[in-house]
Short mmCIF file of C-alpha atoms in Angstrom, two decimals:
data_model
loop_
_atom_site.label_atom_id
_atom_site.label_comp_id
_atom_site.label_asym_id
_atom_site.label_seq_id
_atom_site.Cartn_x
_atom_site.Cartn_y
_atom_site.Cartn_z
CA MET A 5 179.52 69.38 150.79
CA ASP A 6 179.04 72.38 148.49
CA LEU A 7 177.25 75.41 149.85
CA PRO A 8 173.51 75.06 149.21
CA PRO A 9 171.81 77.52 146.79
CA GLY A 10 170.72 80.75 148.47
CA CYS A 11 173.31 80.54 151.24
CA MET A 12 174.42 84.14 151.99
CA VAL A 13 178.20 84.29 152.52
CA SER A 14 180.88 86.91 152.03
CA GLU A 15 183.19 86.90 148.99
CA LYS A 16 186.05 85.48 151.06
CA GLN A 17 183.93 82.46 152.00
CA CYS A 18 182.62 81.67 148.51
CA GLN A 19 185.34 79.10 147.88
CA LYS A 20 184.72 77.26 151.14
CA VAL A 21 182.67 74.10 151.70
CA CYS A 22 180.51 72.84 154.56
CA LYS A 23 181.73 70.11 156.89
CA LEU A 24 179.05 67.54 157.64
CA LYS A 25 178.51 66.86 161.34
CA LYS A 26 175.88 64.22 160.57
CA SER A 27 175.39 61.99 157.52
CA LEU A 28 172.46 63.00 155.36
CA TYR A 29 170.04 60.62 153.65
CA GLY A 30 170.98 60.03 150.03
CA LEU A 31 174.73 60.52 150.32
CA LYS A 32 177.16 57.76 149.38
CA GLN A 33 178.30 57.30 152.97
CA SER A 34 174.82 57.38 154.51
CA LEU A 35 174.36 53.59 154.43
CA ARG A 36 177.77 53.04 155.98
CA ALA A 37 177.03 55.59 158.71
CA TRP A 38 173.63 54.03 159.43
CA PHE A 39 175.05 50.51 159.67
CA GLY A 40 177.85 51.71 161.93
CA ARG A 41 175.32 53.35 164.24
CA PHE A 42 173.12 50.23 164.22
CA THR A 43 176.08 47.92 164.94
CA LYS A 44 177.12 50.07 167.90
CA SER A 45 173.61 49.87 169.35
CA MET A 46 173.39 46.09 168.92
CA ARG A 47 176.73 45.56 170.62
CA ALA A 48 175.68 47.79 173.48
CA PHE A 49 172.67 45.51 174.03
CA GLY A 50 174.88 42.43 174.33
CA TYR A 51 174.79 41.10 170.77
CA HIS A 52 177.90 40.06 168.86
CA GLN A 53 178.42 40.41 165.14
CA SER A 54 178.92 37.20 163.18
CA ASN A 55 182.32 36.87 161.51
CA SER A 56 180.77 34.89 158.66
CA ASP A 57 178.06 37.46 157.87
CA HIS A 58 178.44 40.97 159.23
CA THR A 59 174.71 41.66 158.86
CA LEU A 60 173.93 38.87 161.36
CA PHE A 61 173.82 39.65 165.10
CA LEU A 62 173.58 36.91 167.72
CA LYS A 63 172.96 36.62 171.44
CA LYS A 64 173.22 33.35 173.37
CA GLN A 65 172.13 33.05 176.99
CA HIS A 66 170.71 30.30 179.24
CA GLY A 67 171.04 27.76 176.42
CA LYS A 68 168.85 29.84 174.09
CA ILE A 69 169.69 31.92 171.03
CA THR A 70 168.28 35.05 169.42
CA ALA A 71 169.39 36.23 165.98
CA LEU A 72 168.77 39.39 164.00
CA ILE A 73 169.67 39.83 160.35
CA VAL A 74 169.44 43.23 158.67
CA TYR A 75 169.31 44.37 155.04
CA VAL A 76 169.67 48.17 154.97
CA ASP A 77 166.73 49.02 157.28
CA ASP A 78 164.67 45.82 156.98
CA MET A 79 165.21 43.32 159.79
CA VAL A 80 164.18 39.80 160.73
CA VAL A 81 164.37 38.61 164.34
CA ILE A 82 164.30 34.88 165.10
CA GLY A 83 165.09 32.71 168.10
CA ASN A 84 163.79 30.39 170.80
CA ASP A 85 163.81 33.00 173.58
CA PRO A 86 160.50 34.95 173.48
CA GLU A 87 161.46 37.25 176.35
CA GLU A 88 164.72 38.27 174.68
CA ARG A 89 162.96 38.87 171.35
CA LYS A 90 160.48 41.20 173.09
CA ALA A 91 163.25 42.99 174.96
CA LEU A 92 165.18 43.49 171.70
CA GLN A 93 162.13 44.93 169.93
CA ASN A 94 161.53 47.36 172.80
CA TYR A 95 165.19 48.39 172.84
CA LEU A 96 165.32 49.03 169.09
CA SER A 97 162.07 51.00 169.26
CA ARG A 98 163.67 53.29 171.82
CA GLU A 99 166.88 53.68 169.83
CA PHE A 100 165.31 54.11 166.36
CA GLU A 101 161.99 54.93 164.79
CA MET A 102 160.68 51.47 163.94
CA LYS A 103 157.52 49.54 163.21
CA ASP A 104 156.84 45.93 164.20
CA LEU A 105 155.18 44.12 161.28
CA GLY A 106 154.41 40.96 163.26
CA HIS A 107 155.13 37.43 162.08
CA LEU A 108 157.24 37.20 158.94
CA LYS A 109 155.07 37.09 155.83
CA TYR A 110 156.94 39.24 153.30
CA PHE A 111 160.60 40.21 153.25
CA LEU A 112 162.15 42.17 150.38
CA GLY A 113 159.42 40.98 148.01
CA ILE A 114 159.73 37.33 149.09
CA LYS A 115 156.57 35.72 150.46
CA VAL A 116 157.06 33.38 153.42
CA SER A 117 154.41 30.69 153.97
CA ARG A 118 154.91 28.27 156.83
CA SER A 119 153.42 25.48 158.89
CA SER A 120 154.72 23.48 161.82
CA GLU A 121 156.64 21.20 159.43
CA GLU A 122 157.56 23.34 156.39
CA ILE A 123 158.53 26.81 155.17
CA PHE A 124 157.87 27.88 151.58
CA LEU A 125 159.55 30.89 149.90
CA SER A 126 158.25 32.35 146.65
CA GLN A 127 158.08 35.60 144.66
CA ARG A 128 154.76 34.97 142.97
CA LYS A 129 153.53 38.55 143.15
CA TYR A 130 156.86 39.85 141.83
CA ALA A 131 156.69 37.42 138.89
CA LEU A 132 153.07 38.30 138.06
CA ASP A 133 153.83 42.04 138.22
CA LEU A 134 156.80 41.53 135.89
CA LEU A 135 154.64 39.63 133.38
CA GLN A 136 152.02 42.36 133.59
CA GLU A 137 154.53 45.18 133.04
CA THR A 138 156.10 43.43 130.06
CA ARG A 139 152.66 42.60 128.60
CA MET A 140 153.44 38.90 128.68
CA SER A 141 150.50 37.86 130.88
CA GLY A 142 148.72 36.31 127.89
CA CYS A 143 151.76 34.66 126.31
CA GLN A 144 152.06 30.99 125.44
CA PRO A 145 153.89 29.25 128.34
CA VAL A 146 156.85 26.89 127.84
CA ASN A 147 158.35 24.14 130.01
CA THR A 148 162.01 25.26 130.06
CA PRO A 149 163.61 28.71 130.50
CA ILE A 150 166.02 28.23 127.59
CA GLU A 151 165.47 26.51 124.27
CA GLU A 152 167.03 23.07 123.91
CA GLY A 153 170.13 23.16 121.70
CA LEU A 154 170.39 26.99 121.78
CA LYS A 155 173.92 28.45 121.76
CA LEU A 156 173.94 32.23 122.17
CA CYS A 157 176.89 34.23 120.86
CA VAL A 158 177.85 37.58 119.34
CA GLU A 159 177.28 37.50 115.60
CA PRO A 160 178.27 40.24 113.13
CA ASN A 161 175.60 42.20 111.24
CA GLN A 162 172.89 41.19 113.69
CA VAL A 163 169.93 43.43 114.52
CA SER A 164 170.57 45.22 117.81
CA THR A 165 167.85 45.68 120.40
CA ASP A 166 166.95 48.27 123.06
CA LYS A 167 169.93 48.10 125.42
CA GLY A 168 168.19 49.85 128.33
CA ARG A 169 165.12 47.62 128.18
CA TYR A 170 167.28 44.49 127.94
CA GLN A 171 169.32 45.46 130.99
CA ARG A 172 166.20 46.30 133.03
CA LEU A 173 164.54 42.98 132.18
CA VAL A 174 167.61 40.89 132.98
CA GLY A 175 168.15 42.85 136.21
CA ARG A 176 164.60 42.21 137.38
CA LEU A 177 164.81 38.54 136.46
CA MET A 178 168.07 38.20 138.40
CA TYR A 179 166.30 39.42 141.54
CA LEU A 180 163.60 36.83 140.93
CA ALA A 181 166.30 34.14 140.92
CA HIS A 182 166.63 34.50 144.73
CA THR A 183 163.91 31.83 145.03
CA ARG A 184 164.15 30.36 141.52
CA PRO A 185 167.24 28.18 140.99
CA ASP A 186 165.57 26.93 137.80
CA LEU A 187 166.39 30.33 136.22
CA ALA A 188 170.07 30.36 137.21
CA TYR A 189 171.62 28.95 134.03
CA ALA A 190 169.39 30.88 131.61
CA LEU A 191 170.14 34.16 133.42
CA SER A 192 173.85 33.35 133.51
CA VAL A 193 173.77 33.10 129.71
CA VAL A 194 171.69 36.19 128.87
CA SER A 195 173.55 38.40 131.39
CA GLN A 196 176.76 37.98 129.36
CA TYR A 197 175.38 40.25 126.61
CA MET A 198 174.28 43.26 128.67
CA HIS A 199 176.80 45.59 126.97
CA ASN A 200 175.52 45.06 123.41
CA PRO A 201 172.40 42.86 123.20
CA GLU A 202 171.13 41.60 119.87
CA GLU A 203 167.70 40.42 118.77
CA GLN A 204 168.53 36.75 119.49
CA HIS A 205 169.48 37.69 123.06
CA MET A 206 166.21 39.55 123.61
CA ASN A 207 164.31 36.54 122.26
CA ALA A 208 166.07 34.41 124.89
CA VAL A 209 164.92 36.82 127.63
CA MET A 210 161.35 36.64 126.29
CA ARG A 211 161.62 32.85 126.49
CA ILE A 212 162.38 33.15 130.22
CA LEU A 213 159.26 35.27 130.69
CA ARG A 214 157.20 32.65 128.86
CA TYR A 215 158.61 30.04 131.22
CA LEU A 216 157.57 32.23 134.19
CA LYS A 217 154.05 32.27 132.83
CA ASN A 218 154.03 28.47 133.16
CA ALA A 219 154.49 28.56 136.96
CA PRO A 220 154.82 32.08 138.47
CA GLY A 221 154.37 30.80 142.03
CA LYS A 222 157.16 28.23 141.96
CA GLY A 223 159.55 28.50 144.89
CA ILE A 224 161.72 26.71 147.45
CA LEU A 225 160.31 24.36 150.09
CA PHE A 226 162.20 23.84 153.37
CA ALA A 227 161.14 20.77 155.33
CA LYS A 228 161.94 19.98 158.96
CA ASN A 229 164.81 17.52 159.07
CA VAL A 230 166.56 15.72 161.91
CA ASN A 231 169.91 15.67 160.09
CA HIS A 232 170.07 19.46 159.86
CA GLN A 233 173.86 19.72 160.21
CA SER A 234 174.81 17.82 157.05
CA ILE A 235 176.23 19.87 154.15
CA GLU A 236 176.10 18.44 150.63
CA VAL A 237 177.41 20.17 147.51
CA TYR A 238 176.70 19.04 143.94
CA ILE A 239 179.37 20.41 141.59
CA ASP A 240 179.40 20.31 137.80
CA ALA A 241 180.98 22.09 134.84
CA ASP A 242 180.70 21.87 131.08
CA TRP A 243 183.76 22.19 128.87
CA ALA A 244 184.32 25.09 126.47
CA GLY A 245 180.59 25.67 126.21
CA ALA A 246 180.77 29.42 125.51
CA VAL A 247 180.94 29.96 121.75
CA ASP A 248 182.53 33.43 121.99
CA ASP A 249 185.60 32.60 124.11
CA ARG A 250 185.37 28.83 124.72
CA ARG A 251 185.29 29.22 128.48
CA SER A 252 183.50 26.71 130.67
CA THR A 253 180.45 27.24 132.87
CA SER A 254 180.44 25.81 136.38
CA GLY A 255 177.53 25.49 138.78
CA TYR A 256 176.69 24.13 142.20
CA PHE A 257 173.81 23.35 144.53
CA THR A 258 174.37 23.37 148.30
CA PHE A 259 172.06 21.47 150.64
CA VAL A 260 171.89 21.79 154.42
CA GLY A 261 169.87 19.02 156.01
CA ASP A 262 168.52 17.98 152.58
CA ASN A 263 167.21 21.52 152.00
CA LEU A 264 168.55 23.65 149.14
CA VAL A 265 170.12 26.87 150.47
CA THR A 266 172.62 28.22 147.89
CA TRP A 267 173.22 27.82 144.17
CA LYS A 268 175.08 29.53 141.35
CA SER A 269 175.78 29.22 137.64
CA LYS A 270 178.72 31.24 136.35
CA LYS A 271 181.15 31.25 133.45
CA GLN A 272 184.73 30.62 134.57
CA ASN A 273 187.34 33.39 134.38
CA VAL A 274 189.82 31.43 132.23
CA ALA A 275 189.57 28.83 129.50
CA ALA A 276 190.11 25.23 130.64
CA ARG A 277 192.25 22.85 128.61
CA SER A 278 190.20 19.79 129.55
CA SER A 279 186.87 18.85 131.12
CA ALA A 280 188.73 17.63 134.21
CA GLU A 281 190.39 21.03 134.65
CA ALA A 282 187.04 22.81 134.28
CA GLU A 283 185.49 20.56 136.94
CA PHE A 284 188.51 20.93 139.22
CA ARG A 285 188.50 24.73 139.11
CA GLY A 286 184.79 24.75 139.89
CA MET A 287 185.35 22.29 142.73
CA ALA A 288 187.90 24.55 144.46
CA LEU A 289 185.65 27.62 144.26
CA ARG A 290 182.55 25.80 145.50
CA LEU A 291 184.49 24.28 148.38
CA CYS A 292 185.14 27.84 149.62
CA GLU A 293 181.37 28.44 149.66
CA ALA A 294 180.77 25.24 151.62
CA LEU A 295 183.45 26.12 154.18
CA TRP A 296 181.87 29.55 154.67
CA LEU A 297 178.47 27.91 155.20
CA ARG A 298 180.01 25.58 157.78
CA LEU A 299 181.36 28.59 159.71
CA LEU A 300 177.98 30.29 159.56
CA LEU A 301 176.31 27.22 161.06
CA GLN A 302 178.93 27.23 163.83
CA ASP A 303 178.05 30.84 164.64
CA LEU A 304 174.42 29.72 164.98
CA GLY A 305 175.45 27.01 167.43
CA TYR A 306 175.60 23.99 165.13
CA LEU A 307 179.10 22.54 165.40
CA SER A 308 178.97 19.77 162.82
CA ARG A 309 181.32 16.80 163.14
CA GLN A 310 180.30 15.47 159.74
CA PRO A 311 182.54 16.13 156.73
CA ILE A 312 181.22 18.26 153.89
CA GLN A 313 180.18 15.97 151.05
CA LEU A 314 181.17 17.05 147.53
CA PHE A 315 179.48 15.19 144.68
CA CYS A 316 181.31 15.22 141.35
CA ASP A 317 180.60 13.17 138.22
CA ASN A 318 184.05 13.59 136.63
CA LYS A 319 186.35 10.67 137.46
CA ALA A 320 189.52 12.46 136.33
CA ALA A 321 188.84 15.44 138.61
CA CYS A 322 188.24 13.10 141.58
CA ASP A 323 191.49 11.23 140.83
CA ILE A 324 193.48 14.48 140.70
CA ALA A 325 192.08 15.53 144.08
CA HIS A 326 193.03 12.22 145.73
CA ASN A 327 196.37 11.74 143.98
CA PRO A 328 199.33 13.04 146.07
CA VAL A 329 201.68 12.98 143.05
CA GLN A 330 202.21 16.17 141.01
CA HIS A 331 201.95 15.76 137.22
CA ASP A 332 202.90 18.09 134.38
CA ARG A 333 199.28 18.25 133.30
CA THR A 334 198.17 19.66 136.68
CA LYS A 335 200.93 22.21 137.32
CA HIS A 336 198.75 25.16 136.34
CA VAL A 337 196.07 24.17 138.91
CA GLU A 338 198.57 23.42 141.66
CA VAL A 339 197.13 25.86 144.21
CA ASP A 340 193.60 24.47 143.79
CA ARG A 341 194.94 20.91 144.02
CA PHE A 342 196.77 21.52 147.30
CA PHE A 343 193.79 23.42 148.73
CA ILE A 344 191.39 20.55 148.06
CA LYS A 345 193.92 17.90 149.11
CA GLU A 346 194.48 19.66 152.45
CA LYS A 347 190.77 19.64 153.27
CA LEU A 348 190.49 15.97 152.26
CA ASN A 349 193.41 15.01 154.52
CA ASP A 350 191.88 16.93 157.45
CA LYS A 351 188.59 15.02 156.99
CA ILE A 352 186.75 18.31 156.58
CA VAL A 353 185.62 17.30 153.09
CA GLU A 354 184.58 14.01 151.55
CA LEU A 355 184.72 13.80 147.75
CA LEU A 356 182.27 11.32 146.22
CA LYS A 357 181.95 10.19 142.61
CA ILE A 358 178.37 9.98 141.31
CA ARG A 359 176.75 9.09 138.01
CA SER A 360 176.08 11.87 135.52
CA GLU A 361 172.36 10.99 135.61
CA ASP A 362 172.31 11.86 139.35
CA GLN A 363 174.27 15.12 139.04
CA LEU A 364 171.74 17.78 140.05
CA ALA A 365 174.06 20.65 139.06
CA ASP A 366 173.86 19.52 135.43
CA ILE A 367 171.02 21.99 134.82
CA LEU A 368 173.32 24.86 135.89
CA THR A 369 175.92 24.23 133.19
CA LYS A 370 174.06 23.28 130.03
CA VAL A 371 170.66 23.10 128.32
CA VAL A 372 168.79 19.88 129.11
CA SER A 373 165.54 18.40 127.87
CA SER A 374 162.24 19.30 129.53
CA GLN A 375 161.93 15.79 131.02
CA VAL A 376 165.36 15.94 132.67
CA PHE A 377 164.72 19.53 133.79
CA SER A 378 161.44 18.62 135.53
CA LYS A 379 162.98 15.56 137.21
CA PHE A 380 165.83 17.59 138.71
CA LEU A 381 163.52 20.37 139.92
CA ASP A 382 161.53 17.82 141.93
CA LYS A 383 164.75 16.62 143.57
CA LEU A 384 165.71 20.20 144.43
CA GLY A 385 162.53 20.67 146.44
CA MET A 386 160.97 23.20 144.05
CA CYS A 387 157.20 23.31 143.88
CA ASP A 388 154.26 25.64 143.29
CA ILE A 389 151.78 25.61 146.19
CA TYR A 390 149.54 28.01 144.22
CA ALA A 391 149.19 25.67 141.22
CA PRO A 392 145.68 24.26 140.70
CA THR A 393 145.30 20.62 141.72
#
């Protein structure tokens, strides 16, 4: 580091720098140094680091398990061994300056409400604060986050808007999407214009805020389920939906034990030549996510014998996955084809064809009507426990 102001040194030492013996708060490497120190302490106490998620530490003994997950310096400890949990808290209090906040109620702005049968996650306070800061608390609410039939694009001679404000709003909304899968597609669209937003793009962001006003306390409900080892993935993709570059948007919902755990809506990196190709590319990428989730469950002690179920509504994409014959039309997706085919042959994955009306991931790839949108949200397990009855 450079010599601090006021440091008295001779002329010969003016060109020298200081060597850090200890990482200081605020430096680029401080987080890395802190996590390295924390990992060393956890290993010394008998915990092993998960290979699927390096922020997850596990300890299994006497048929019981204790897990700790850390985000920077915020931690959550769970497990069915009360004595080990208490011993871990005492150990960490000796090693670091820490404060026990009791049972989990808030974590990184996410409110956790629970009973003996259910857990509910929401960011109601975050959403209300955002509406208050943007002066949208008194706005007229709407039923969908994006207007039906709207196709955003870059148009010449359009009125530009405040770039900094646009980026801040989209950034804050993206954090809210941690418990709001209903915002995923709308945010995927508006985030594509962060570099040069126009008035139409800002209007789309305001529409999302008006949708938040409709149900700020909406969140994800996790219910106790006997079949907690099953993994189901709903995969969908539109075709050439982006007006600017004609790329496709793919999306997925992943369920573990009938509870929604991961989701994403993202524009693909390359243009697809057919709807089947768009679906097939999305299928290969989402399969990687499902395989990672399977490994994470194994780290937690759940060794599932059931195959991962992939639900796709495109018959051509399903036929390509099951067909062992190489065709000229599928040469450019050969790696994805062999990857999926290998998992199908090993019985790790089961690919199922479903009707388009039952494809939950449809709301992650295109704009749908308010009736269809509400129906799918109910199936996803989204609700608002704060809504008046």
